[in-house]
Amino acid sequence: MKKVDIILNNEEGLHARPASIFSKKAGKFKSDIIVLKNDAEDKEYNPKSILSIMSMGAAMDDKITIIAEGEDEEDAVKALQALIESGFSLEEE
Amino acid sequence: MQHLQGIGVSAGIASSKAELIKPSLIEVEKKQVEDTAAEWQRVEAAKKTSIEQLEEIYQHTLNNIGKKEAEIFAAHLMIMQDEEFFGPIKQLIENNKCNAEWALKEVGERFIKMFADMDNLYMQERAADIKDVVQRLLRILSGTEKSKLGTEKSIIVAHDLTPSETARFNKKDVLGLIMEVGGKTSHSAIIARSLGIPAVVGVKGILEKINKNDELIIDGSKGEIYLNPDQVTLAKYQELKNDFLQEQEKYMKIKGSSAITKDGHKFELAGNIGLPSEVEMVLENEGEGIGLFRTEFLYMERNSFPTEEEQFKAYQLVAKKMQGKPVIIRTLDIGGDKDLSYFDFPEESNPFLGFRAIRLSLERTDLFKTQLRAILRASNYGHIKIMFPMISTVQELRGAKSFVNDAKEELQTEGIPFAEDIEIGMMMETPAAAVMSDEFAKLVDFFSIGTNDLIQYTIAVDRMNARVANLYSPFNPAVLRLIKEITENAHQEGIWVGICGEAARIPALIPYYVGLGVDELSMSAGSILESKWIIQQLDTSKLVNMMRDIENMDNTAEIKSFLEASLAKLS
């Protein structure tokens, strides 16, 4: 299992555009991935679902935890972390 | 003829006949099905068709409108492939043996409610995206495709439009857009702006007053609508429309350039805002900062004073959106004609000369301190400056500044970060402050001239009183002399001076301000490009004669016509 904490640093939070880039990226990995907001462990979000990500209502400075489990867990966590840290400015492949 | 007022969200003028779009939601009935697998197949098929449609709309929007606008359909495409959306639909069909339409509506409503309940306006508006997606699927399931919008030249009048509907607009035929709901940040407003279609939203009840093919005039700058206008109004607006189009063309050409005179003097053009959501308009019009952020909105339409945290969030949001560009936050300017339902203002015979603005803050120090702490905390996230309204004595300014220092000390003790070198300025809006501006200039980092009050107090005229309103003029020589004196005194002490009243954007006065060397002009977003154009036509060395001529004039009307004639020579 791989886990990482990231502080959301893009001004608009996880709005439609970042949420869609984020779930597109997450969908590329085989691992099971869940996302938590501000350490609230009772509420897990599915990063492969744009609706789930948007429903987080994550705003700038919120703490996002990504937990991945599976064959490509390391890559998944790294890729999603890089995406958030770039402020979702990474070009879509 | 009937006049209706809404919120102008996309500038421009149009007159044409009305095309009504009444809500055409598909009614869904719950039905029992035997073959749930076949029912799910219907959903899969509808999904496939809608993905094809959305891909087409995405491309169309990308090519004809823009990338940002197209992204909304990229998001719709993602929803069409979202397991969190279709999983529950499949489950409902299987468990309840219900029809596809019912399951779709049920799950759609869950998400719509979830977004509508979120405490963020942007997310609330996303409920519209879910509705749009659900309606698309329902249309495909029921085999009813919508007729094309605007195939004849018309002004569209609707209760609300989905992003898909707005994106299908044909700019050639849709001349204007009126909606009963919506705000400046709603999707239809954004699309209307990028298409350059005049739009007015928030026109409650218009659908009840209007019939198809009624004649309409829409003014998207002012939010005005005329229903079945008379000939005089039509002629007037035809002229306004021609002027608007000519002006637009002129201003589009200077987008991306700076407000620099021909001989290389740079001026700063900033925007006035009263709500955080207005920042976008300022940036779209290339404002270089917020010259006046009125904070009254935080105190209005509620039952108690806003907390430090609420205020902090609003100030921080604006500071961040401006990305390092200056934001001047004016402390509470309440009283006078603006009062609060939850605060008992004393009955006053002269409210404009009474208990208002800084006078109130210096007495209700608890409120003042809360606001100052919120502003200071937000200063850690951008380039914020503090400004005090209605200062008339040096003692008031010293008092206000000492509260800033107290608030700074508190935050320091609590280990909360803020910008220690935050600039502090004051409004120049009383004649007393103007006369004493040499002294004030030693105590602040900047002046911002609030012309509305300065004119009213200098000429001692109530502009709302029709019998004397003709005395009220920003061209009044006494007012112009005070502005000159304030500017000279500011520069003498090495501080900068701006103008943030309504007179800042009066075209004929801009050459005068430039001639004085006023450093910054702050105005409503829609006037920024026009002001920039004027500055770019000026040569300060050639303004010397004009400035001397004005100094020798003692008559408001004479100054006005002289300045207007000088301006006309520019174009």
PDB file of C-alpha atoms in Angstrom, chain A residues 8-52:
ATOM      1  CA  LEU A   8      -4.138  21.377  -2.498  1.00  0.00           C
ATOM      2  CA  ASN A   9      -2.461  24.450  -3.945  1.00  0.00           C
ATOM      3  CA  ASN A  10      -4.557  25.438  -6.922  1.00  0.00           C
ATOM      4  CA  GLU A  11      -6.702  28.442  -6.444  1.00  0.00           C
ATOM      5  CA  GLU A  12      -9.992  26.983  -7.572  1.00  0.00           C
ATOM      6  CA  GLY A  13      -9.847  23.724  -5.645  1.00  0.00           C
ATOM      7  CA  LEU A  14     -11.112  20.578  -7.333  1.00  0.00           C
ATOM      8  CA  HIS A  15     -13.480  22.218  -9.771  1.00  0.00           C
ATOM      9  CA  ALA A  16     -14.775  20.550 -12.910  1.00  0.00           C
ATOM     10  CA  ARG A  17     -11.625  21.014 -14.947  1.00  0.00           C
ATOM     11  CA  PRO A  18      -9.055  19.795 -12.366  1.00  0.00           C
ATOM     12  CA  ALA A  19     -11.459  17.063 -11.259  1.00  0.00           C
ATOM     13  CA  SER A  20     -11.774  15.751 -14.802  1.00  0.00           C
ATOM     14  CA  ILE A  21      -8.004  15.796 -15.358  1.00  0.00           C
ATOM     15  CA  PHE A  22      -7.523  14.079 -12.012  1.00  0.00           C
ATOM     16  CA  SER A  23     -10.011  11.279 -12.653  1.00  0.00           C
ATOM     17  CA  LYS A  24      -8.765  10.758 -16.175  1.00  0.00           C
ATOM     18  CA  LYS A  25      -5.267  10.247 -14.762  1.00  0.00           C
ATOM     19  CA  ALA A  26      -6.484   7.979 -11.945  1.00  0.00           C
ATOM     20  CA  GLY A  27      -8.405   5.861 -14.439  1.00  0.00           C
ATOM     21  CA  LYS A  28      -5.140   4.904 -16.119  1.00  0.00           C
ATOM     22  CA  PHE A  29      -4.006   2.816 -13.146  1.00  0.00           C
ATOM     23  CA  LYS A  30      -5.045  -0.700 -12.238  1.00  0.00           C
ATOM     24  CA  SER A  31      -4.617  -0.235  -8.473  1.00  0.00           C
ATOM     25  CA  ASP A  32      -7.513   0.416  -6.148  1.00  0.00           C
ATOM     26  CA  ILE A  33      -7.216   4.048  -5.168  1.00  0.00           C
ATOM     27  CA  ILE A  34      -9.089   6.044  -2.562  1.00  0.00           C
ATOM     28  CA  VAL A  35      -8.840   9.697  -1.607  1.00  0.00           C
ATOM     29  CA  LEU A  36      -9.479  11.315   1.773  1.00  0.00           C
ATOM     30  CA  LYS A  37     -10.040  14.976   2.569  1.00  0.00           C
ATOM     31  CA  ASN A  38      -8.625  16.621   5.694  1.00  0.00           C
ATOM     32  CA  ASP A  39      -8.093  13.253   7.446  1.00  0.00           C
ATOM     33  CA  ALA A  40     -11.819  12.452   7.519  1.00  0.00           C
ATOM     34  CA  GLU A  41     -11.452   8.674   7.308  1.00  0.00           C
ATOM     35  CA  ASP A  42     -15.154   7.929   7.375  1.00  0.00           C
ATOM     36  CA  LYS A  43     -15.574   9.483   3.931  1.00  0.00           C
ATOM     37  CA  GLU A  44     -13.679   7.822   1.104  1.00  0.00           C
ATOM     38  CA  TYR A  45     -13.735   9.258  -2.398  1.00  0.00           C
ATOM     39  CA  ASN A  46     -13.186   7.429  -5.658  1.00  0.00           C
ATOM     40  CA  PRO A  47     -10.583   9.254  -7.759  1.00  0.00           C
ATOM     41  CA  LYS A  48     -11.611   7.399 -10.896  1.00  0.00           C
ATOM     42  CA  SER A  49     -15.020   9.108 -10.682  1.00  0.00           C
ATOM     43  CA  ILE A  50     -15.271  12.775 -11.592  1.00  0.00           C
ATOM     44  CA  LEU A  51     -18.513  13.089  -9.615  1.00  0.00           C
ATOM     45  CA  SER A  52     -16.930  11.622  -6.519  1.00  0.00           C
TER      46      SER A  52
END
